[in-house]
Short mmCIF file of C-alpha atoms in Angstrom, two decimals:
data_model
loop_
_atom_site.label_atom_id
_atom_site.label_comp_id
_atom_site.label_asym_id
_atom_site.label_seq_id
_atom_site.Cartn_x
_atom_site.Cartn_y
_atom_site.Cartn_z
CA UNK A 346 117.39 87.59 134.49
CA UNK A 347 115.76 90.31 132.35
CA UNK A 348 115.07 89.67 128.69
CA UNK A 349 117.20 91.37 126.06
CA UNK A 350 114.39 93.67 124.94
CA UNK A 351 111.99 94.96 127.57
CA UNK A 352 108.37 93.87 127.41
CA UNK A 353 106.16 96.87 126.86
CA UNK A 354 102.47 97.65 126.95
CA UNK A 355 99.65 96.34 129.09
CA UNK A 356 100.25 92.74 128.02
CA UNK A 357 103.64 92.87 129.73
CA UNK A 358 101.84 93.37 133.03
CA UNK A 359 99.10 90.81 132.44
CA UNK A 360 100.91 87.88 130.86
CA UNK A 361 104.29 86.44 129.95
CA UNK A 362 105.81 87.39 126.62
CA UNK A 363 103.31 86.57 123.89
CA UNK A 364 104.42 85.84 120.38
CA UNK A 365 102.97 88.40 117.99
CA UNK A 366 100.77 87.16 115.19
CA UNK A 367 102.11 87.73 111.70
CA UNK A 368 99.52 89.20 109.37
CA UNK A 369 100.09 88.93 105.65
CA UNK A 370 98.56 91.86 103.82
CA UNK A 371 97.06 90.79 100.53
CA UNK A 372 94.93 92.57 97.95
CA UNK A 373 91.85 91.12 99.66
CA UNK A 374 92.97 92.82 102.91
CA UNK A 375 93.06 96.12 101.05
CA UNK A 376 89.63 95.62 99.51
CA UNK A 377 88.04 94.77 102.87
CA UNK A 378 87.94 98.23 104.47
CA UNK A 379 86.94 96.91 107.90
CA UNK A 380 89.88 94.51 108.01
CA UNK A 381 92.24 97.17 106.63
CA UNK A 382 91.21 99.72 109.27
CA UNK A 383 91.31 97.13 112.06
CA UNK A 384 94.85 96.23 111.05
CA UNK A 385 95.94 99.86 111.12
CA UNK A 386 94.25 100.39 114.48
CA UNK A 387 96.26 97.50 115.91
CA UNK A 388 99.46 99.08 114.63
CA UNK A 389 98.42 102.46 116.05
CA UNK A 390 98.15 101.11 119.60
CA UNK A 391 101.85 101.84 120.13
CA UNK A 392 101.22 105.48 119.27
CA UNK A 393 98.08 105.59 121.40
CA UNK A 394 99.92 104.35 124.49
CA UNK A 395 103.18 106.23 124.03
CA UNK A 396 103.16 107.97 127.42
CA UNK A 397 102.53 104.72 129.28
CA UNK A 398 105.21 102.96 127.23
CA UNK A 399 107.72 105.71 127.96
CA UNK A 400 106.99 105.37 131.68
CA UNK A 401 107.37 101.59 131.64
CA UNK A 402 110.47 101.59 129.48
CA UNK A 403 112.14 104.17 131.71
CA UNK A 404 111.29 102.10 134.78
CA UNK A 405 112.69 98.96 133.16
CA UNK A 406 115.94 100.65 132.18
CA UNK A 407 116.18 102.13 135.68
CA UNK A 408 115.76 98.61 137.15
CA UNK A 409 118.47 97.26 134.83
CA UNK A 410 120.76 100.09 135.87
CA UNK A 411 120.20 99.32 139.57
CA UNK A 412 121.07 95.67 138.95
CA UNK A 413 124.26 96.68 137.16
CA UNK A 414 122.95 95.57 133.76
CA UNK A 415 122.47 99.06 132.36
CA UNK A 416 123.92 100.12 129.08
CA UNK A 417 125.96 103.17 128.39
CA UNK A 418 124.42 106.57 128.92
CA UNK A 419 121.58 108.04 130.90
CA UNK A 420 118.60 105.78 131.72
CA UNK A 421 116.17 108.33 130.31
CA UNK A 422 118.18 108.58 127.07
CA UNK A 423 118.23 104.78 126.72
CA UNK A 424 114.46 104.60 127.22
CA UNK A 425 113.86 107.38 124.70
CA UNK A 426 116.11 105.69 122.14
CA UNK A 427 114.30 102.36 122.64
CA UNK A 428 110.84 103.90 122.20
CA UNK A 429 112.02 105.94 119.22
CA UNK A 430 113.26 102.78 117.47
CA UNK A 431 109.91 101.10 118.13
CA UNK A 432 107.98 104.12 116.84
CA UNK A 433 110.04 104.33 113.66
CA UNK A 434 109.67 100.62 112.96
CA UNK A 435 105.93 100.86 113.51
CA UNK A 436 105.52 104.00 111.38
CA UNK A 437 107.48 102.34 108.61
CA UNK A 438 105.34 99.19 108.67
CA UNK A 439 102.09 101.16 108.68
CA UNK A 440 103.24 103.38 105.84
CA UNK A 441 104.20 100.32 103.79
CA UNK A 442 100.76 98.79 104.40
CA UNK A 443 98.90 101.97 103.45
CA UNK A 444 101.03 102.58 100.35
CA UNK A 445 100.61 98.95 99.26
CA UNK A 446 96.83 99.17 99.65
CA UNK A 447 96.73 102.51 97.82
CA UNK A 448 98.49 100.86 94.87
CA UNK A 449 96.19 97.81 94.99
CA UNK A 450 93.01 99.91 94.97
CA UNK A 451 94.37 102.28 92.30
CA UNK A 452 95.28 99.32 90.08
CA UNK A 453 91.82 97.82 90.53
CA UNK A 454 90.24 101.12 89.51
CA UNK A 455 92.49 101.41 86.46
CA UNK A 456 91.50 97.90 85.36
CA UNK A 457 87.80 98.73 85.67
CA UNK A 458 88.23 102.00 83.78
CA UNK A 459 90.12 100.34 80.96
CA UNK A 460 87.55 97.55 80.65
CA UNK A 461 84.80 100.16 80.56
CA UNK A 462 86.67 102.16 77.91
CA UNK A 463 86.80 99.21 75.52
CA UNK A 464 83.05 99.55 74.92
CA UNK A 465 82.63 95.77 74.54
CA UNK A 466 79.79 95.52 77.04
CA UNK A 467 76.04 95.86 76.74
CA UNK A 468 74.44 98.76 78.65
CA UNK A 469 73.50 96.58 81.65
CA UNK A 470 77.07 95.31 82.02
CA UNK A 471 78.42 98.85 81.61
CA UNK A 472 76.16 100.09 84.44
CA UNK A 473 77.36 97.22 86.60
CA UNK A 474 81.01 98.08 85.91
CA UNK A 475 80.29 101.78 86.55
CA UNK A 476 78.71 100.85 89.88
CA UNK A 477 81.74 98.78 90.81
CA UNK A 478 83.97 101.66 89.72
CA UNK A 479 82.05 104.05 91.97
CA UNK A 480 82.44 101.62 94.90
CA UNK A 481 86.17 101.40 94.16
CA UNK A 482 86.38 105.21 94.14
CA UNK A 483 84.86 105.34 97.62
CA UNK A 484 87.30 102.66 98.79
CA UNK A 485 90.19 104.52 97.17
CA UNK A 486 89.29 107.73 99.00
CA UNK A 487 89.08 105.87 102.32
CA UNK A 488 92.46 104.21 101.80
CA UNK A 489 94.07 107.48 100.67
CA UNK A 490 92.63 109.22 103.75
CA UNK A 491 94.69 106.87 105.89
CA UNK A 492 97.83 108.65 104.64
CA UNK A 493 96.49 111.86 106.18
CA UNK A 494 95.56 110.03 109.37
CA UNK A 495 99.11 108.65 109.53
CA UNK A 496 100.52 112.16 109.42
CA UNK A 497 98.25 113.23 112.28
CA UNK A 498 99.04 110.15 114.39
CA UNK A 499 102.78 110.58 113.88
CA UNK A 500 102.58 114.27 114.80
CA UNK A 501 100.63 113.52 117.97
CA UNK A 502 103.06 110.76 118.95
CA UNK A 503 106.04 112.99 118.27
CA UNK A 504 104.54 115.72 120.48
CA UNK A 505 104.05 113.24 123.34
CA UNK A 506 107.51 111.79 122.77
CA UNK A 507 109.13 115.24 122.73
CA UNK A 508 107.35 116.24 125.94
CA UNK A 509 109.19 113.41 127.75
CA UNK A 510 112.37 113.21 125.68
CA UNK A 511 113.09 116.92 125.28
CA UNK A 512 116.76 116.53 124.45
CA UNK A 513 116.60 113.36 122.39
CA UNK A 514 117.69 113.36 118.78
CA UNK A 515 118.39 110.17 116.86
CA UNK A 516 122.07 109.69 116.05
CA UNK A 517 123.21 110.71 112.60
CA UNK A 518 124.47 107.16 112.11
CA UNK A 519 120.86 105.91 112.01
CA UNK A 520 119.80 107.32 108.64
CA UNK A 521 116.33 105.74 108.66
CA UNK A 522 115.56 107.09 112.13
CA UNK A 523 116.82 110.54 111.09
CA UNK A 524 114.63 110.49 107.98
CA UNK A 525 111.53 109.76 110.08
CA UNK A 526 112.61 112.32 112.67
CA UNK A 527 112.93 115.04 110.04
CA UNK A 528 109.64 114.07 108.40
CA UNK A 529 107.79 114.05 111.72
CA UNK A 530 109.32 117.41 112.67
CA UNK A 531 108.12 118.83 109.34
CA UNK A 532 104.62 117.44 109.91
CA UNK A 533 104.74 114.76 107.19
#
């Protein structure tokens, strides 16, 4: 009997359903650029494998349809809707992570600036704080750049999605999906 939600990705071929690991993003995650970028890269794997996932999802819905377990509508439309929901959920999670880390790094910079502005420190301590502020500025730029990368990744995924799901549009009843659809269409 097939599962309620199809298994997708290369793991579905290699192993039984694996439980995903929950990662809690904390300020330390945001300050560790390697960890932050690794986390985003993991989330971007869905976008990177969109064509393969569309193929597999379509095949799974086709198999369900043959067994009489298909839902309403065209198999291709069902597969497109499933992948679209996954993309939107993933885009939303990544955006939340990036925006959270942007706020964490910005707050850290503001704290360093305000402590430097008090003038309570000797010159050696001030240079140390200025050095830390410079390092935070570099980190801030890297984290902010991820917002631009997100726009590019979403655009590329949307292009691949649209090449296979030419006639798909999310229903108007799904406001969140429509918002992401409109934003992706506009290149944001």
